[in-house]
Amino acid sequence: MTTSSLIRIVDSPDEIAAAAARLRECMRSRELVAREVIEILERWGAALHGAELDAVPGVPFLRLWLRRGTLEPIVIQELGPSALTGEWRDERGARLRIFPQGVIGHWPAANIEIQPLLSLSCALLGGNASLVRVPDSLMQQTAAMLAKLAEVDGGSALAQRIFVAGFDHTRLDLQRAMAASVDGAMIWGGAEAITQIRALPFPPWARLSMFGPRLSVAAMDGDCWADEGERASWCRRIARDVWQFDQQACSSPQSLFLERRAGADVEAFVRELAAALETENRAHPRHRIHPALTSAICLARASWLLGGAARQAVFPATPDWTLLIGAGADMPVPVQGRTLNVLLVDELAEPIARFDGAVQTLGLAIKDAAKEASLAQAAGRNGVDRIVKLGRMHVFGSPWDGSDMIRPMVRLVRHQAEKQS
Amino acid sequence: MNALATDVGRQLEDLLSGPVFAREPAERQAQLLAVLKAEIEYAIERHPPFRRYVSAWPIDYRAAQRIADLPYLPVGVFKADPPLALVAPEKIVRTLASSATTGQSPSRVVLDAETSRRMAKGVTVIIRDFVGPARRPYLVIDTPESLAGGAQLGARAAAIQGLRNFATDIVCCLKSNEPDEPQIDEPKLLSFARQVGEGDALAYGFTYVVWRHLVQPLRARGVTLHMPNVRLLHSGGWKRLQEQAVARAAYAAGVAELFGCPAENVVDFYGMVENVGVIYPDCAHGNKHAPAFAEVIIRDPLTLQPVQVGEQGLVQVCSALATSFPGFAVLTDDIAEVIHYDGCPCGRRGIGFRFVKRVPKAELRGCGNIDNLRARAPVASA
């Protein structure tokens, strides 16, 4: 199956309007409840293998996400158990039932290969149809993943509810047509993209879910990073979190705060972390880089070392990874690519107290559960939406960015039946 | 602190005084490598932050077998305030500043007397190789204010000053009404053209200034200058002309038409204040070359290793001339293509490269692009 057959290259607003009409008709002709959707999604996830797909960043996460064991609890948590089968539930003398919002438009970010599929899977779980604009940079990978759906979705129950469009992001006429054709939208990306898409002419009833730009931070207490027995394991997890998505995802750690521990060997930890990054580099070598990122990495290395007497840095001759080591609770301006600031602080509460809502995920390695709970409480108060163990910073789940993923795109219909006398 | 060792100084003078482009590449690189190593040693004694940077470099510079393995600084660090200096403030005789685009900080480099002398000599020997040693009338396509020297000098003024050694008399053919909108001083220009006639002359202007403030207005009126033996050098980059979709060939043809000279007399050169004393004019075959006291390395952005012939990468410039600031090896934000590593038909030895473009701005990144969020905290104090 070719890219063009799975992703339609669209050139006119009419094509988009017609596609939306077909999706809407498909929804009207046959209802699909969450359990049916989950069955197909699970088959899809299991089929996401092969040389081409194994090289797509995030595919292992996507496989996990598409499992029944992952999705069913999320549907139950967000929509209630009756949503799995599409049944009405009784509540205070009335009947309640989940119905789809309609055709959902998806504007995924250009930097996360699996995001088109993550986004549309959320809408499909609510019984919706999905109209997806795929950025040019993700076209090939998205087509490869969609091809697997075509293989496992025998009756095309799900495939019929998906229309994936390719068009240049500067085509305002097509962007407007897409916005005008949908009943809801899931919009992901940087500030500029979010602002532009939000301003499109959506119908007044359309519901918009925005997942805007954020950054993420890692933190370890002295009991963890100084533990020689566990050090290698923690460093592998950090390296994995740094490597995935080239450190350009909202869930990518940009800084790692280490709580000071008297007598503990920071250099040994840094050596271990450097080795873990090198191992990731060998296992998952990158095949391209934007020259501006190379320049930014070189500048960050030099500026860091020229800028303060107590600073250190470890990096190879290539731009593959960089550790900038220093001290202080302020977060340096992130390079957002292959560069991790490692900062010593007296207490992890210090940097967390300075978070300002820009931090999405806090990846933690804390031995003491009570201390971890206390830090999570402080992080939540300061705008952090996800607090997870190091190594799991990119594991997609609901809620994301502090919001449910499925519920915003469904309607809860109430049937107030008159009591029979 | 040790001064630059006598033998190193001698080698440096040898590079500066000998054949500019005729040395056998391997031999020249070996000599340059030795001088650069000595200069790094000299610099780390004087600048602890630079020592920290060199210490963190993955290859020990003392063991480096090739210039490409030596530590290099990215060009952005020269925007630091105060500028990076290896000499005491009282030794600084001049500060050169780049022509920063709007809203950007300029790069600044400090020169002591010795570096200033080498800079002047470096430019002179390179230009001499391209236009010959004779002095001749010099037309500055800029305003008379651009001739003013002083302790602070912009890139444009520095380039104009650098050619004075080839001038018998100097005429500036623009006059200033308002900043950035100079007008042609037509009586002066026409008088200069009449006097020169078919004789040799030199002209210099910033690339966009020549086009916008001289060629375009005079061409619109059908004026030609009849100076067939003028050599016009220009520099400063193509960005503003790319915005006007002016191609290089069309530029050279337009300038040549105005002056009534062959297009090959119009020579673009590449240079930057961080690489003082070194400029890279196009040879007759359209290639740029490194002189004996400098080197150019084009690095693959993916690996930062030197690219193969025919490949493009980030431009690194190296120079042994400056000892007043750590500008021995500078990674620029420019992209160039390696045409060959030796054997240019023009006869100049060593690398031949062509400037391609500035590094394009990174495409909009996605959900991790926090550039437009609330102002981030400053870099952590250490």
mmCIF file of N, CA and C in Angstrom, chain B residues 140 144 231 255 298:
data_model
loop_
_atom_site.group_PDB
_atom_site.id
_atom_site.type_symbol
_atom_site.label_atom_id
_atom_site.label_comp_id
_atom_site.label_asym_id
_atom_site.label_seq_id
_atom_site.Cartn_x
_atom_site.Cartn_y
_atom_site.Cartn_z
ATOM 1 N N VAL B 140 35.756 54.006 -2.824
ATOM 2 C CA VAL B 140 35.015 53.415 -1.707
ATOM 3 C C VAL B 140 33.528 53.656 -1.956
ATOM 4 N N PRO B 144 32.090 59.069 3.336
ATOM 5 C CA PRO B 144 33.398 59.424 3.900
ATOM 6 C C PRO B 144 33.514 59.060 5.382
ATOM 7 N N ARG B 231 38.891 46.765 -10.500
ATOM 8 C CA ARG B 231 38.634 45.496 -9.792
ATOM 9 C C ARG B 231 37.738 45.848 -8.628
ATOM 10 N N VAL B 255 26.872 44.751 -11.897
ATOM 11 C CA VAL B 255 27.972 45.632 -11.478
ATOM 12 C C VAL B 255 28.916 45.868 -12.654
ATOM 13 N N ILE B 298 35.146 22.222 6.690
ATOM 14 C CA ILE B 298 33.691 22.164 6.526
ATOM 15 C C ILE B 298 33.217 20.901 7.241
#
